[in-house]
């Protein structure tokens, strides 16, 4: 089990997307707000460091993969700063260059195998090749799907890949005549051995996503208030 007593609330890039995201201040702020899990975005640099960044380019327009890590926040620094009881959802952003030189997954594997000895981890990615490269590590893996990706295809894909989880955008979970009710989809996912993560539900619209095992949220205080936690 990745999560216990759901839904577990996970801080999206710390306290949420936007200014200050993927920073130590935001991550520690989420922990101070009462969260036991945070989510971060990770990608590699030219000197084979894993840094926190959502977009492939920095504010100055430089691609992270073309630059040295420098003063960019690294994955190792995050692990050193966060209390070991805090779980981390590592959203792996592969880069175009991985098509020719797939170094992101091997770099990540070494770091995560060591860290998994002391803290709860889950790895999510839009790139299933990264998740398959982590097979055998014992670290739970979840397939990320984009907006409105059909929920039936997503759950079947994650199961067929032998993963432990599926991470769905809210738009994939919303009611539609073309899909089974979300609660039924979660039930099937559970029977297939998958845990279900939903990302970016708003505090005033949580009810429909509560069958999920975890919610990755932007508004941490608002979500906790809405759930009475």
Short mmCIF file of C-alpha atoms in Angstrom, two decimals:
data_model
loop_
_atom_site.label_atom_id
_atom_site.label_comp_id
_atom_site.label_asym_id
_atom_site.label_seq_id
_atom_site.Cartn_x
_atom_site.Cartn_y
_atom_site.Cartn_z
CA UNK A 1 0.00 0.00 0.00
CA UNK A 2 1.29 3.46 -0.92
CA UNK A 3 -1.34 5.33 1.05
CA UNK A 4 -3.26 4.52 4.21
CA UNK A 5 -6.56 5.99 5.38
CA UNK A 6 -7.50 7.95 2.33
CA UNK A 7 -7.61 10.07 0.66
CA UNK A 8 -4.06 11.11 1.50
CA UNK A 9 -3.46 14.78 0.68
CA UNK A 10 -0.29 15.52 -1.27
CA UNK A 11 1.00 19.07 -1.71
CA UNK A 12 1.43 19.82 -5.43
CA UNK A 13 5.02 21.05 -5.82
CA UNK A 14 4.88 21.84 -2.12
CA UNK A 15 2.15 24.26 -1.17
CA UNK A 16 0.85 24.30 -4.75
CA UNK A 17 1.68 25.33 -8.30
CA UNK A 18 2.65 28.91 -9.05
CA UNK A 19 5.15 31.28 -7.46
CA UNK A 20 7.47 29.46 -5.10
CA UNK A 21 6.64 26.01 -6.41
CA UNK A 22 9.27 23.27 -6.19
CA UNK A 23 11.22 25.21 -3.57
CA UNK A 24 12.32 24.14 -0.11
CA UNK A 25 10.20 26.91 1.41
CA UNK A 26 7.09 25.61 -0.33
CA UNK A 27 7.81 21.97 0.51
CA UNK A 28 8.54 22.66 4.16
CA UNK A 29 5.50 24.94 4.29
CA UNK A 30 3.32 22.05 3.17
CA UNK A 31 4.75 19.89 5.94
CA UNK A 32 4.19 22.66 8.49
CA UNK A 33 0.58 22.88 7.29
CA UNK A 34 0.15 19.26 8.34
CA UNK A 35 0.82 17.21 5.21
CA UNK A 36 2.62 13.89 5.33
CA UNK A 37 3.24 13.83 1.55
CA UNK A 38 4.52 16.31 -1.03
CA UNK A 39 4.92 16.13 -4.80
CA UNK A 40 7.91 17.43 -6.76
CA UNK A 41 8.98 17.66 -10.41
CA UNK A 42 12.44 16.36 -11.29
CA UNK A 43 14.58 16.46 -14.43
CA UNK A 44 18.27 16.14 -15.28
CA UNK A 45 20.92 18.71 -16.08
CA UNK A 46 24.00 18.66 -18.32
CA UNK A 47 26.17 17.51 -15.42
CA UNK A 48 23.83 14.61 -14.59
CA UNK A 49 22.25 16.16 -11.52
CA UNK A 50 18.56 15.79 -10.78
CA UNK A 51 17.00 19.18 -10.10
CA UNK A 52 13.51 20.38 -9.20
CA UNK A 53 11.85 21.95 -12.20
CA UNK A 54 8.50 21.54 -13.90
CA UNK A 55 9.18 23.15 -17.28
CA UNK A 56 12.13 22.16 -19.48
CA UNK A 57 13.44 25.72 -19.52
CA UNK A 58 14.55 28.01 -16.70
CA UNK A 59 13.32 31.59 -16.31
CA UNK A 60 16.24 32.81 -18.42
CA UNK A 61 15.18 30.56 -21.30
CA UNK A 62 17.99 28.04 -20.79
CA UNK A 63 17.06 24.39 -21.06
CA UNK A 64 17.90 22.64 -17.80
CA UNK A 65 19.39 19.71 -19.70
CA UNK A 66 21.85 22.09 -21.39
CA UNK A 67 22.97 23.75 -18.18
CA UNK A 68 24.96 22.80 -15.11
CA UNK A 69 22.96 22.33 -11.94
CA UNK A 70 24.62 25.34 -10.34
CA UNK A 71 22.38 26.75 -7.63
CA UNK A 72 19.30 24.85 -8.81
CA UNK A 73 17.64 22.87 -6.01
CA UNK A 74 18.63 19.20 -6.30
CA UNK A 75 16.70 16.09 -5.40
CA UNK A 76 19.33 15.13 -2.84
CA UNK A 77 18.98 18.52 -1.13
CA UNK A 78 15.24 18.05 -0.88
CA UNK A 79 15.62 14.61 0.66
CA UNK A 80 18.15 15.97 3.16
CA UNK A 81 15.84 18.82 4.19
CA UNK A 82 12.54 16.97 4.53
CA UNK A 83 11.81 14.93 7.66
CA UNK A 84 12.22 11.22 6.81
CA UNK A 85 8.61 10.43 7.70
CA UNK A 86 7.37 12.73 4.92
CA UNK A 87 6.54 10.83 1.76
CA UNK A 88 7.58 12.21 -1.63
CA UNK A 89 5.80 11.76 -4.95
CA UNK A 90 8.59 12.21 -7.50
CA UNK A 91 7.12 13.31 -10.84
CA UNK A 92 9.86 12.51 -13.35
CA UNK A 93 10.10 14.79 -16.37
CA UNK A 94 12.12 13.09 -19.09
CA UNK A 95 13.59 15.36 -21.73
CA UNK A 96 13.82 15.21 -25.52
CA UNK A 97 17.46 14.19 -25.25
CA UNK A 98 16.45 10.98 -23.46
CA UNK A 99 15.31 9.70 -26.86
CA UNK A 100 18.99 9.48 -27.86
CA UNK A 101 20.65 9.11 -24.47
CA UNK A 102 18.19 7.83 -21.84
CA UNK A 103 20.11 8.87 -18.74
CA UNK A 104 17.27 10.23 -16.60
CA UNK A 105 15.98 6.87 -15.41
CA UNK A 106 19.38 5.40 -14.39
CA UNK A 107 20.30 8.59 -12.52
CA UNK A 108 17.01 8.52 -10.68
CA UNK A 109 17.19 4.82 -9.87
CA UNK A 110 20.42 5.12 -7.92
CA UNK A 111 19.17 8.05 -5.81
CA UNK A 112 15.73 6.59 -5.09
CA UNK A 113 16.95 3.11 -4.14
CA UNK A 114 19.04 4.69 -1.40
CA UNK A 115 16.31 7.08 -0.22
CA UNK A 116 13.62 4.39 -0.17
CA UNK A 117 15.39 2.85 2.82
CA UNK A 118 14.27 5.73 5.03
CA UNK A 119 11.20 7.41 3.55
CA UNK A 120 7.96 6.58 1.68
CA UNK A 121 8.30 7.22 -2.04
CA UNK A 122 6.22 6.93 -5.17
CA UNK A 123 7.40 7.73 -8.69
CA UNK A 124 4.97 9.09 -11.25
CA UNK A 125 5.62 10.03 -14.86
CA UNK A 126 3.97 10.62 -18.20
CA UNK A 127 6.81 8.51 -19.61
CA UNK A 128 6.12 4.80 -18.99
CA UNK A 129 9.68 3.87 -19.96
CA UNK A 130 10.95 5.55 -16.79
CA UNK A 131 8.50 3.58 -14.68
CA UNK A 132 9.47 0.31 -16.33
CA UNK A 133 13.16 1.10 -15.75
CA UNK A 134 12.40 1.18 -12.01
CA UNK A 135 10.90 -2.30 -12.03
CA UNK A 136 12.37 -4.48 -9.32
CA UNK A 137 13.32 -1.60 -7.01
CA UNK A 138 10.27 -2.06 -4.79
CA UNK A 139 9.41 1.63 -5.23
CA UNK A 140 5.73 2.12 -6.16
CA UNK A 141 5.17 3.60 -9.62
CA UNK A 142 2.18 5.43 -11.05
CA UNK A 143 1.37 6.30 -14.65
CA UNK A 144 0.48 9.97 -15.09
CA UNK A 145 -2.15 10.82 -17.68
CA UNK A 146 -2.96 14.18 -19.21
CA UNK A 147 -6.21 16.15 -19.19
CA UNK A 148 -9.28 14.22 -20.32
CA UNK A 149 -7.31 11.04 -20.96
CA UNK A 150 -9.98 8.30 -20.94
CA UNK A 151 -10.04 6.78 -17.48
CA UNK A 152 -10.69 3.25 -18.74
CA UNK A 153 -7.66 3.34 -21.02
CA UNK A 154 -5.54 4.79 -18.20
CA UNK A 155 -6.38 2.13 -15.64
CA UNK A 156 -6.00 -0.70 -18.16
CA UNK A 157 -2.64 0.71 -19.30
CA UNK A 158 -1.26 1.01 -15.78
CA UNK A 159 -2.36 -2.52 -14.98
CA UNK A 160 -0.96 -3.90 -18.22
CA UNK A 161 2.39 -2.24 -17.52
CA UNK A 162 2.56 -3.96 -14.14
CA UNK A 163 2.53 -0.69 -12.19
CA UNK A 164 1.26 -0.03 -8.69
CA UNK A 165 -0.72 3.14 -9.35
CA UNK A 166 -2.45 5.47 -11.76
CA UNK A 167 -2.37 9.28 -11.46
CA UNK A 168 -5.35 10.93 -13.14
CA UNK A 169 -6.21 14.56 -13.79
CA UNK A 170 -9.61 15.56 -12.44
CA UNK A 171 -10.94 15.92 -15.98
CA UNK A 172 -10.47 12.18 -16.53
CA UNK A 173 -12.56 11.44 -13.44
CA UNK A 174 -15.52 13.75 -14.03
CA UNK A 175 -18.89 12.19 -14.92
CA UNK A 176 -19.45 11.42 -18.59
CA UNK A 177 -21.81 9.08 -20.45
CA UNK A 178 -18.73 7.55 -22.10
CA UNK A 179 -17.21 6.19 -18.87
CA UNK A 180 -18.28 4.30 -15.78
CA UNK A 181 -18.76 6.31 -12.57
CA UNK A 182 -15.50 7.28 -10.92
CA UNK A 183 -16.15 5.16 -7.82
CA UNK A 184 -16.65 2.09 -10.02
CA UNK A 185 -13.40 2.84 -11.86
CA UNK A 186 -11.54 3.10 -8.56
CA UNK A 187 -13.03 -0.22 -7.47
CA UNK A 188 -11.79 -1.91 -10.64
CA UNK A 189 -8.37 -0.28 -10.23
CA UNK A 190 -8.15 -1.61 -6.69
CA UNK A 191 -9.08 -5.10 -7.82
CA UNK A 192 -6.28 -4.82 -10.39
CA UNK A 193 -3.82 -3.96 -7.63
CA UNK A 194 -3.62 -0.25 -8.43
CA UNK A 195 -3.91 2.73 -6.13
CA UNK A 196 -5.53 5.84 -7.57
CA UNK A 197 -4.12 9.36 -7.34
CA UNK A 198 -6.09 12.36 -8.62
CA UNK A 199 -4.30 15.60 -9.29
CA UNK A 200 -5.42 19.22 -8.77
CA UNK A 201 -8.97 18.93 -7.41
CA UNK A 202 -10.24 22.22 -5.96
CA UNK A 203 -11.32 22.49 -2.31
CA UNK A 204 -14.92 23.27 -3.25
CA UNK A 205 -15.18 20.22 -5.51
CA UNK A 206 -13.56 17.43 -3.53
CA UNK A 207 -16.54 15.18 -2.98
CA UNK A 208 -16.49 13.51 -6.37
CA UNK A 209 -12.83 12.52 -5.99
CA UNK A 210 -12.93 11.14 -2.44
CA UNK A 211 -12.95 7.48 -3.60
CA UNK A 212 -9.32 8.04 -4.68
CA UNK A 213 -6.44 6.92 -2.48
CA UNK A 214 -4.63 10.27 -2.75
CA UNK A 215 -5.27 13.81 -3.98
CA UNK A 216 -2.48 16.08 -5.24
CA UNK A 217 -3.70 19.59 -4.45
CA UNK A 218 -2.71 23.18 -5.14
CA UNK A 219 -4.62 24.76 -2.26
CA UNK A 220 -3.31 22.92 0.79
CA UNK A 221 -4.95 25.02 3.54
CA UNK A 222 -8.26 25.18 1.67
CA UNK A 223 -8.29 21.43 1.09
CA UNK A 224 -7.55 20.64 4.72
CA UNK A 225 -10.30 23.00 5.85
CA UNK A 226 -12.79 21.47 3.43
CA UNK A 227 -11.99 18.00 4.77
CA UNK A 228 -12.10 19.13 8.38
CA UNK A 229 -8.51 18.12 9.03
#
